[in-house]
CSV table of C-alpha atoms in Angstrom, one decimal:
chain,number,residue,atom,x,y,z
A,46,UNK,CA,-79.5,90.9,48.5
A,47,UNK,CA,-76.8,88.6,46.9
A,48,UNK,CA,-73.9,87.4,49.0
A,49,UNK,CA,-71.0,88.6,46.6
A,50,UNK,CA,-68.2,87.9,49.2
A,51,UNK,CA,-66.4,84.3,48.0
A,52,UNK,CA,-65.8,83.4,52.0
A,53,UNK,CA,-69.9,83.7,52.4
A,54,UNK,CA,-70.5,81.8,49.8
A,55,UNK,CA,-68.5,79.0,50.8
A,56,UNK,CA,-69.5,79.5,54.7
A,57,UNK,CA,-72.8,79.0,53.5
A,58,UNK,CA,-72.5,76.5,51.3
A,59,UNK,CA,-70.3,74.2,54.6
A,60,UNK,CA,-73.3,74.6,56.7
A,61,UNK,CA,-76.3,73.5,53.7
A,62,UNK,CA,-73.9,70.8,52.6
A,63,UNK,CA,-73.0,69.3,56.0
A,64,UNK,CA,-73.3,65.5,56.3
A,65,UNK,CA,-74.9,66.3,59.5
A,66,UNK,CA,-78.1,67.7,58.3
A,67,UNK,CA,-78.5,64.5,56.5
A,68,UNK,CA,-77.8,62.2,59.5
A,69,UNK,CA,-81.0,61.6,60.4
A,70,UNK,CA,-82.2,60.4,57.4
A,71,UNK,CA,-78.8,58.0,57.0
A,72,UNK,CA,-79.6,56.8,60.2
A,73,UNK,CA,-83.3,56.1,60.3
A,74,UNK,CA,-84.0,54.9,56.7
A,75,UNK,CA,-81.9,51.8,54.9
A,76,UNK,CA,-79.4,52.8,52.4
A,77,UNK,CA,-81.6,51.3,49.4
A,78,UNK,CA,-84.5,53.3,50.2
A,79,UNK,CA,-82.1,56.7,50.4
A,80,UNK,CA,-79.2,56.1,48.3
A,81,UNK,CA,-80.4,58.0,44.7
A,82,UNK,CA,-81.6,60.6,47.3
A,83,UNK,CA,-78.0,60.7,49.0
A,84,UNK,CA,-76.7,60.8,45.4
A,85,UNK,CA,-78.6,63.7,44.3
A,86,UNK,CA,-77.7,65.6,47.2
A,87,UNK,CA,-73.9,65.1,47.0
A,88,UNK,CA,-74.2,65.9,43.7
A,89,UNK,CA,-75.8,69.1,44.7
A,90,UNK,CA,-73.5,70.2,47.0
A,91,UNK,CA,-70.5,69.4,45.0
A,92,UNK,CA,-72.2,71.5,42.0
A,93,UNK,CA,-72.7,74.5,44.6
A,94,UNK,CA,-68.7,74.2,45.1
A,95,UNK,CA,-68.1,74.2,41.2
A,96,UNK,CA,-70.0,77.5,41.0
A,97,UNK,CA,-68.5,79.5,43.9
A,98,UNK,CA,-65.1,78.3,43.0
A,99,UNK,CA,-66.2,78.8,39.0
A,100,UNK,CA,-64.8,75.7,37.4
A,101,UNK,CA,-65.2,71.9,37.4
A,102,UNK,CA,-63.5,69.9,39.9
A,103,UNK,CA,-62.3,66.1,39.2
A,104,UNK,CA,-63.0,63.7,40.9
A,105,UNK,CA,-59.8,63.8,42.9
A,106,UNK,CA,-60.2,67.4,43.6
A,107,UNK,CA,-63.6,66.8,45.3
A,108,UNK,CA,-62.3,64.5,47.6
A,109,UNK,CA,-60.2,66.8,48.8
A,110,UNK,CA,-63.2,69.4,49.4
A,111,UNK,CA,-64.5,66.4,51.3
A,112,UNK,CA,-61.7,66.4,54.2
A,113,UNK,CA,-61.7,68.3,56.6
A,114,UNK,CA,-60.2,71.7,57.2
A,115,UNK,CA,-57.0,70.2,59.0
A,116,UNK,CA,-56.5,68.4,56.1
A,117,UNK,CA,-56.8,71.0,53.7
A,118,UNK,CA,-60.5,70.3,52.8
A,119,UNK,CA,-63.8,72.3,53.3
A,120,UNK,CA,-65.1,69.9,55.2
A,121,UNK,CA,-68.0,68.5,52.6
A,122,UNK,CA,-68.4,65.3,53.4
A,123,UNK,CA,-70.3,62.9,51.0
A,124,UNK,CA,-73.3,61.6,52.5
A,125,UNK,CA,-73.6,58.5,50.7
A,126,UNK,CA,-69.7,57.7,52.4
A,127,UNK,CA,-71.4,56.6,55.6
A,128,UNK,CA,-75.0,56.0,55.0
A,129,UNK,CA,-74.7,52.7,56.0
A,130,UNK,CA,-72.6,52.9,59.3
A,131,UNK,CA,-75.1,55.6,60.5
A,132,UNK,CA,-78.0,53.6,60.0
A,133,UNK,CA,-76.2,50.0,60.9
A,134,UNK,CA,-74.6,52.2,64.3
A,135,UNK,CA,-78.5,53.2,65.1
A,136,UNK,CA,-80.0,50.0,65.1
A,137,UNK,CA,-77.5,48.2,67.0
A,138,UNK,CA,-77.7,51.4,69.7
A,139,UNK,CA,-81.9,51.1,70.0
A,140,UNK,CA,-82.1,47.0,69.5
A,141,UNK,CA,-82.0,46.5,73.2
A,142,UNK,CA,-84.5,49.8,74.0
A,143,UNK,CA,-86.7,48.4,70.7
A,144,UNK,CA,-86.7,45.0,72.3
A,145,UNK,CA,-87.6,46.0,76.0
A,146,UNK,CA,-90.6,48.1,74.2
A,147,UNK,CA,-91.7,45.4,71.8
A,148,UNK,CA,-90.8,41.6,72.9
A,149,UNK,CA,-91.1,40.3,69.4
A,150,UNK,CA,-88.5,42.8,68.2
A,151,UNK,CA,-85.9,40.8,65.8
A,152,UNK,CA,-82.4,42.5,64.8
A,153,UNK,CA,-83.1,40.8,61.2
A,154,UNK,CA,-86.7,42.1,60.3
A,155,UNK,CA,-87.4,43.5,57.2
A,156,UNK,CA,-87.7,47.1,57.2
């Protein structure tokens, strides 16, 4: 059954191109090791917008499609825009739980 309606397209388009179904990954894995992954994805979603709306969208016009509805977006965010604050934010929150469970534990250890 195709979804012909434009709304349902774009409805499900906001929940498969959510930054938060790719927040794990941001958060768990260093940027270098995810970044052409990130890429490929944000690319993905933005082409996904370029076919429901049915033309191409500068560069300019998908950051707007990145804000939020309140401020006249769709609410796409990139994923590559704060791939490295989730993962920085997760290590400093587990550093004292990953210390306590392993003494040797070092902030600075290579991945």
């Amino acid at each position: 059954m195709a979804v012909v309606d434009p709304q349902h397209r774009l409805h499900l388009l906001r929940l498969s191109g959510d930054f938060c179904r790719m927040v794990y990954l941001a958060r768990t894995t260093p940027g270098p090791a995810v970044s052409r992954g990130l890429e490929c994805y944000d690319r993905a979603v933005r082409a996904g917008l370029e076919r429901l709306t049915g033309c191409h969208l500068e560069d300019r016009e998908w950051r707007q499609a990145q804000l939020p509805g309140r401020l006249t977006g769709f609410g796409l965010r990139g994923s590559t825009d704060s791939a490295d604050a989730a993962y920085v934010a997760s290590r400093a929150a587990t550093h004292r739980l990953c210390q306590a469970v392993h003494h040797g534990h070092a902030w600075n250890a290579a991945p």
